[in-house]
Amino acid sequence: MKNLIRLLIILSTASCGRATPPPSTPAPDSATQAFRAAEVTIDTGAVTLAGTLLLPLNEPPAPAVIIIPGSGAATRNGSWNMYRRIGEYLVQRGIAVLLYDKRGVGGSSGDWKSETFDERAQDVAAIVEYLQSRAEIDPTRIGLIGHSQGAYIAPLVVADYSSDVRFVVLLAGSGEKVWNQILTNERAESIGNGLNEDEVDERVADLEGQLQFIQNVQAPCRFLKAHYLCFVLDYDPAPALQSLTVPTLALYAELDTQVPPDVNIPLVESALETAGNDDYTVHTFERANHWFAQAEIGTTTEMRELMQSRGGYQFVTGFLERIGDWIKLQVSIIE
């Protein structure tokens, strides 16, 4: 048992496929007063989630979206304020936006490192109910935007926990099992960072060995809360995607090393076809990375360097507009 604990502790500090995003950052000062921002708390029955509700100034009730964050210790604003920037764009087009901190992050209680995807989905379903209780929100026009790991969660919410979701937007949504996605990420990131074929194979094999170990000791790993992957490693998104019949927008980035479009689009499209979903749209942005910023290589390392050199986060051209235009069609807003 002592050796098991020691190995789990080592793994808990290891980089598993670089799947965890860069640290989230505080919200930027808004350069406009074209919306209202309210700090909110939501009691899910299991934890208390803290968030920010962005409300348009037009007459209520407004349609709304919940932005579901990705992996790791993600706050409501996202890495490099990605989610806040999406939210501020949408609210100025008449769509309310709920941004929230994951369990155990920011102002939320609980612990993201020991939550299952089902628990994440239950949290989102509770947020849907919360929005339905607010007079400013139209309870029949609520949708979900899931980014990265959050795109695993959005279809699961619709499949098992809420029948009140009007539409879903998947940003870099994987169709792979979590196990496979982590290995795909490691291979693509290693190639992007200039490793040769033998070095790439060695890194992927080493990581696969770590994942196999976690799977072999999953029960004690969960008990000790030694690694967050103990709780999500076996997840397969196919069943939830295969029951997703609400209007769906799936956006991908050509240079994404975490969710490569050539691997994932066929899986997602096949699942949606199985679901009988006759209202889905898939689009890939050229020369963009996992955060939908303009890129040349697409790796996380490059993104950090780009942020330092550019001094700010700029989405690839057309990214925000495509999301906004599509959502407005779903909720029948006329500008």
PDB file of C-alpha atoms in Angstrom, residues 181-330:
ATOM      1  CA  GLN A 181      -7.775  12.004 -26.456  1.00  0.00           C
ATOM      2  CA  ILE A 182      -4.928  12.333 -23.961  1.00  0.00           C
ATOM      3  CA  LEU A 183      -2.638  10.197 -26.117  1.00  0.00           C
ATOM      4  CA  THR A 184      -3.675  12.047 -29.292  1.00  0.00           C
ATOM      5  CA  ASN A 185      -2.867  15.322 -27.547  1.00  0.00           C
ATOM      6  CA  GLU A 186       0.551  14.086 -26.411  1.00  0.00           C
ATOM      7  CA  ARG A 187       1.491  12.938 -29.900  1.00  0.00           C
ATOM      8  CA  ALA A 188       0.339  16.139 -31.638  1.00  0.00           C
ATOM      9  CA  GLU A 189       1.923  18.410 -29.026  1.00  0.00           C
ATOM     10  CA  SER A 190       5.230  16.520 -29.169  1.00  0.00           C
ATOM     11  CA  ILE A 191       5.339  16.701 -32.967  1.00  0.00           C
ATOM     12  CA  GLY A 192       4.517  20.408 -32.828  1.00  0.00           C
ATOM     13  CA  ASN A 193       7.348  20.971 -30.367  1.00  0.00           C
ATOM     14  CA  GLY A 194       9.851  19.482 -32.820  1.00  0.00           C
ATOM     15  CA  LEU A 195      10.501  16.028 -31.371  1.00  0.00           C
ATOM     16  CA  ASN A 196      11.611  13.330 -33.792  1.00  0.00           C
ATOM     17  CA  GLU A 197       9.554  10.208 -34.467  1.00  0.00           C
ATOM     18  CA  ASP A 198      11.363   8.029 -31.925  1.00  0.00           C
ATOM     19  CA  GLU A 199      11.083  10.684 -29.227  1.00  0.00           C
ATOM     20  CA  VAL A 200       7.377  11.136 -29.926  1.00  0.00           C
ATOM     21  CA  ASP A 201       6.738   7.394 -29.752  1.00  0.00           C
ATOM     22  CA  GLU A 202       8.681   7.171 -26.493  1.00  0.00           C
ATOM     23  CA  ARG A 203       6.700   9.992 -24.879  1.00  0.00           C
ATOM     24  CA  VAL A 204       3.372   8.524 -25.978  1.00  0.00           C
ATOM     25  CA  ALA A 205       4.341   5.053 -24.758  1.00  0.00           C
ATOM     26  CA  ASP A 206       5.458   6.446 -21.407  1.00  0.00           C
ATOM     27  CA  LEU A 207       2.197   8.344 -21.002  1.00  0.00           C
ATOM     28  CA  GLU A 208       0.169   5.287 -21.974  1.00  0.00           C
ATOM     29  CA  GLY A 209       1.966   3.374 -19.241  1.00  0.00           C
ATOM     30  CA  GLN A 210       0.938   6.015 -16.716  1.00  0.00           C
ATOM     31  CA  LEU A 211      -2.665   5.845 -17.884  1.00  0.00           C
ATOM     32  CA  GLN A 212      -2.644   2.052 -17.681  1.00  0.00           C
ATOM     33  CA  PHE A 213      -1.374   2.267 -14.117  1.00  0.00           C
ATOM     34  CA  ILE A 214      -4.140   4.685 -13.163  1.00  0.00           C
ATOM     35  CA  GLN A 215      -6.723   2.375 -14.679  1.00  0.00           C
ATOM     36  CA  ASN A 216      -5.299  -0.655 -12.865  1.00  0.00           C
ATOM     37  CA  VAL A 217      -5.565   1.055  -9.468  1.00  0.00           C
ATOM     38  CA  GLN A 218      -8.679   3.092 -10.168  1.00  0.00           C
ATOM     39  CA  ALA A 219     -10.562   2.192  -6.975  1.00  0.00           C
ATOM     40  CA  PRO A 220      -7.791   3.141  -4.502  1.00  0.00           C
ATOM     41  CA  CYS A 221      -6.854   6.070  -6.717  1.00  0.00           C
ATOM     42  CA  ARG A 222     -10.390   7.456  -6.362  1.00  0.00           C
ATOM     43  CA  PHE A 223     -10.432   6.756  -2.636  1.00  0.00           C
ATOM     44  CA  LEU A 224      -7.179   8.665  -2.136  1.00  0.00           C
ATOM     45  CA  LYS A 225      -8.176  11.361  -4.655  1.00  0.00           C
ATOM     46  CA  ALA A 226      -4.650  10.976  -5.952  1.00  0.00           C
ATOM     47  CA  HIS A 227      -5.266  12.032  -9.547  1.00  0.00           C
ATOM     48  CA  TYR A 228      -8.202  13.658 -11.319  1.00  0.00           C
ATOM     49  CA  LEU A 229      -7.918  11.199 -14.205  1.00  0.00           C
ATOM     50  CA  CYS A 230      -9.074   8.417 -11.852  1.00  0.00           C
ATOM     51  CA  PHE A 231     -12.545   9.942 -12.145  1.00  0.00           C
ATOM     52  CA  VAL A 232     -12.736  10.602 -15.890  1.00  0.00           C
ATOM     53  CA  LEU A 233     -10.278   8.329 -17.716  1.00  0.00           C
ATOM     54  CA  ASP A 234     -12.899   5.808 -18.861  1.00  0.00           C
ATOM     55  CA  TYR A 235     -15.359   8.358 -20.231  1.00  0.00           C
ATOM     56  CA  ASP A 236     -16.655   7.747 -23.761  1.00  0.00           C
ATOM     57  CA  PRO A 237     -18.580  10.685 -25.319  1.00  0.00           C
ATOM     58  CA  ALA A 238     -20.247   8.540 -27.995  1.00  0.00           C
ATOM     59  CA  PRO A 239     -23.435   7.584 -26.086  1.00  0.00           C
ATOM     60  CA  ALA A 240     -24.250  11.203 -25.204  1.00  0.00           C
ATOM     61  CA  LEU A 241     -23.440  12.463 -28.697  1.00  0.00           C
ATOM     62  CA  GLN A 242     -25.532   9.684 -30.213  1.00  0.00           C
ATOM     63  CA  SER A 243     -28.581  11.013 -28.377  1.00  0.00           C
ATOM     64  CA  LEU A 244     -27.951  14.709 -29.102  1.00  0.00           C
ATOM     65  CA  THR A 245     -30.859  15.855 -31.275  1.00  0.00           C
ATOM     66  CA  VAL A 246     -31.041  19.575 -30.409  1.00  0.00           C
ATOM     67  CA  PRO A 247     -29.488  22.064 -32.881  1.00  0.00           C
ATOM     68  CA  THR A 248     -25.711  21.746 -32.597  1.00  0.00           C
ATOM     69  CA  LEU A 249     -22.803  23.901 -33.775  1.00  0.00           C
ATOM     70  CA  ALA A 250     -19.383  22.207 -33.654  1.00  0.00           C
ATOM     71  CA  LEU A 251     -16.362  24.441 -34.242  1.00  0.00           C
ATOM     72  CA  TYR A 252     -12.790  23.212 -34.653  1.00  0.00           C
ATOM     73  CA  ALA A 253      -9.342  24.700 -35.171  1.00  0.00           C
ATOM     74  CA  GLU A 254      -7.028  23.448 -37.902  1.00  0.00           C
ATOM     75  CA  LEU A 255      -3.889  23.471 -35.712  1.00  0.00           C
ATOM     76  CA  ASP A 256      -5.473  22.236 -32.480  1.00  0.00           C
ATOM     77  CA  THR A 257      -3.049  19.787 -30.827  1.00  0.00           C
ATOM     78  CA  GLN A 258      -5.488  18.815 -28.071  1.00  0.00           C
ATOM     79  CA  VAL A 259      -8.498  18.031 -30.271  1.00  0.00           C
ATOM     80  CA  PRO A 260      -7.205  17.622 -33.840  1.00  0.00           C
ATOM     81  CA  PRO A 261     -10.123  18.098 -36.251  1.00  0.00           C
ATOM     82  CA  ASP A 262      -9.081  15.311 -38.622  1.00  0.00           C
ATOM     83  CA  VAL A 263      -9.390  12.809 -35.769  1.00  0.00           C
ATOM     84  CA  ASN A 264     -12.478  14.180 -34.066  1.00  0.00           C
ATOM     85  CA  ILE A 265     -14.828  15.573 -36.717  1.00  0.00           C
ATOM     86  CA  PRO A 266     -15.569  12.153 -38.269  1.00  0.00           C
ATOM     87  CA  LEU A 267     -16.365  10.730 -34.821  1.00  0.00           C
ATOM     88  CA  VAL A 268     -18.655  13.602 -33.848  1.00  0.00           C
ATOM     89  CA  GLU A 269     -20.429  13.685 -37.211  1.00  0.00           C
ATOM     90  CA  SER A 270     -20.978   9.931 -37.122  1.00  0.00           C
ATOM     91  CA  ALA A 271     -22.459  10.152 -33.623  1.00  0.00           C
ATOM     92  CA  LEU A 272     -24.794  12.995 -34.593  1.00  0.00           C
ATOM     93  CA  GLU A 273     -25.926  11.072 -37.656  1.00  0.00           C
ATOM     94  CA  THR A 274     -26.664   8.099 -35.421  1.00  0.00           C
ATOM     95  CA  ALA A 275     -28.711  10.418 -33.209  1.00  0.00           C
ATOM     96  CA  GLY A 276     -30.763  11.451 -36.219  1.00  0.00           C
ATOM     97  CA  ASN A 277     -29.747  15.060 -35.642  1.00  0.00           C
ATOM     98  CA  ASP A 278     -30.794  16.900 -38.802  1.00  0.00           C
ATOM     99  CA  ASP A 279     -29.735  20.342 -37.557  1.00  0.00           C
ATOM    100  CA  TYR A 280     -26.000  20.376 -36.945  1.00  0.00           C
ATOM    101  CA  THR A 281     -23.219  22.484 -38.427  1.00  0.00           C
ATOM    102  CA  VAL A 282     -19.487  21.738 -38.383  1.00  0.00           C
ATOM    103  CA  HIS A 283     -16.807  24.288 -39.279  1.00  0.00           C
ATOM    104  CA  THR A 284     -13.018  24.364 -39.004  1.00  0.00           C
ATOM    105  CA  PHE A 285     -11.081  27.633 -38.683  1.00  0.00           C
ATOM    106  CA  GLU A 286      -7.807  27.686 -40.593  1.00  0.00           C
ATOM    107  CA  ARG A 287      -4.503  28.547 -38.883  1.00  0.00           C
ATOM    108  CA  ALA A 288      -6.155  28.510 -35.431  1.00  0.00           C
ATOM    109  CA  ASN A 289      -5.206  26.714 -32.197  1.00  0.00           C
ATOM    110  CA  HIS A 290      -7.169  25.086 -29.358  1.00  0.00           C
ATOM    111  CA  TRP A 291      -8.188  28.518 -28.033  1.00  0.00           C
ATOM    112  CA  PHE A 292      -9.248  29.684 -31.519  1.00  0.00           C
ATOM    113  CA  ALA A 293      -6.433  32.207 -31.736  1.00  0.00           C
ATOM    114  CA  GLN A 294      -4.383  32.699 -34.908  1.00  0.00           C
ATOM    115  CA  ALA A 295      -1.391  30.355 -34.826  1.00  0.00           C
ATOM    116  CA  GLU A 296       1.387  28.871 -36.925  1.00  0.00           C
ATOM    117  CA  ILE A 297       2.000  25.595 -35.049  1.00  0.00           C
ATOM    118  CA  GLY A 298      -0.865  25.263 -32.583  1.00  0.00           C
ATOM    119  CA  THR A 299       0.955  24.063 -29.476  1.00  0.00           C
ATOM    120  CA  THR A 300       0.377  25.314 -25.943  1.00  0.00           C
ATOM    121  CA  THR A 301       3.984  26.515 -25.865  1.00  0.00           C
ATOM    122  CA  GLU A 302       3.396  28.637 -28.959  1.00  0.00           C
ATOM    123  CA  MET A 303       0.209  30.096 -27.476  1.00  0.00           C
ATOM    124  CA  ARG A 304       2.089  31.300 -24.393  1.00  0.00           C
ATOM    125  CA  GLU A 305       4.725  32.879 -26.625  1.00  0.00           C
ATOM    126  CA  LEU A 306       2.071  34.506 -28.810  1.00  0.00           C
ATOM    127  CA  MET A 307       0.382  36.009 -25.768  1.00  0.00           C
ATOM    128  CA  GLN A 308       3.662  37.528 -24.625  1.00  0.00           C
ATOM    129  CA  SER A 309       4.539  38.929 -28.036  1.00  0.00           C
ATOM    130  CA  ARG A 310       1.072  40.174 -28.974  1.00  0.00           C
ATOM    131  CA  GLY A 311       0.234  41.563 -25.570  1.00  0.00           C
ATOM    132  CA  GLY A 312      -3.339  40.335 -25.815  1.00  0.00           C
ATOM    133  CA  TYR A 313      -5.715  37.640 -26.977  1.00  0.00           C
ATOM    134  CA  GLN A 314      -7.214  37.929 -30.449  1.00  0.00           C
ATOM    135  CA  PHE A 315      -9.616  35.305 -31.769  1.00  0.00           C
ATOM    136  CA  VAL A 316      -9.209  34.118 -35.334  1.00  0.00           C
ATOM    137  CA  THR A 317     -11.272  36.187 -37.765  1.00  0.00           C
ATOM    138  CA  GLY A 318     -14.937  35.225 -37.829  1.00  0.00           C
ATOM    139  CA  PHE A 319     -14.923  33.039 -34.713  1.00  0.00           C
ATOM    140  CA  LEU A 320     -17.134  35.200 -32.498  1.00  0.00           C
ATOM    141  CA  GLU A 321     -19.388  36.200 -35.362  1.00  0.00           C
ATOM    142  CA  ARG A 322     -20.081  32.597 -36.339  1.00  0.00           C
ATOM    143  CA  ILE A 323     -21.118  31.712 -32.785  1.00  0.00           C
ATOM    144  CA  GLY A 324     -23.246  34.824 -32.394  1.00  0.00           C
ATOM    145  CA  ASP A 325     -24.960  34.544 -35.769  1.00  0.00           C
ATOM    146  CA  TRP A 326     -25.778  30.876 -35.258  1.00  0.00           C
ATOM    147  CA  ILE A 327     -27.176  31.329 -31.741  1.00  0.00           C
ATOM    148  CA  LYS A 328     -29.349  34.235 -32.829  1.00  0.00           C
ATOM    149  CA  LEU A 329     -30.893  32.019 -35.490  1.00  0.00           C
ATOM    150  CA  GLN A 330     -31.716  29.418 -32.840  1.00  0.00           C
TER     151      GLN A 330
END
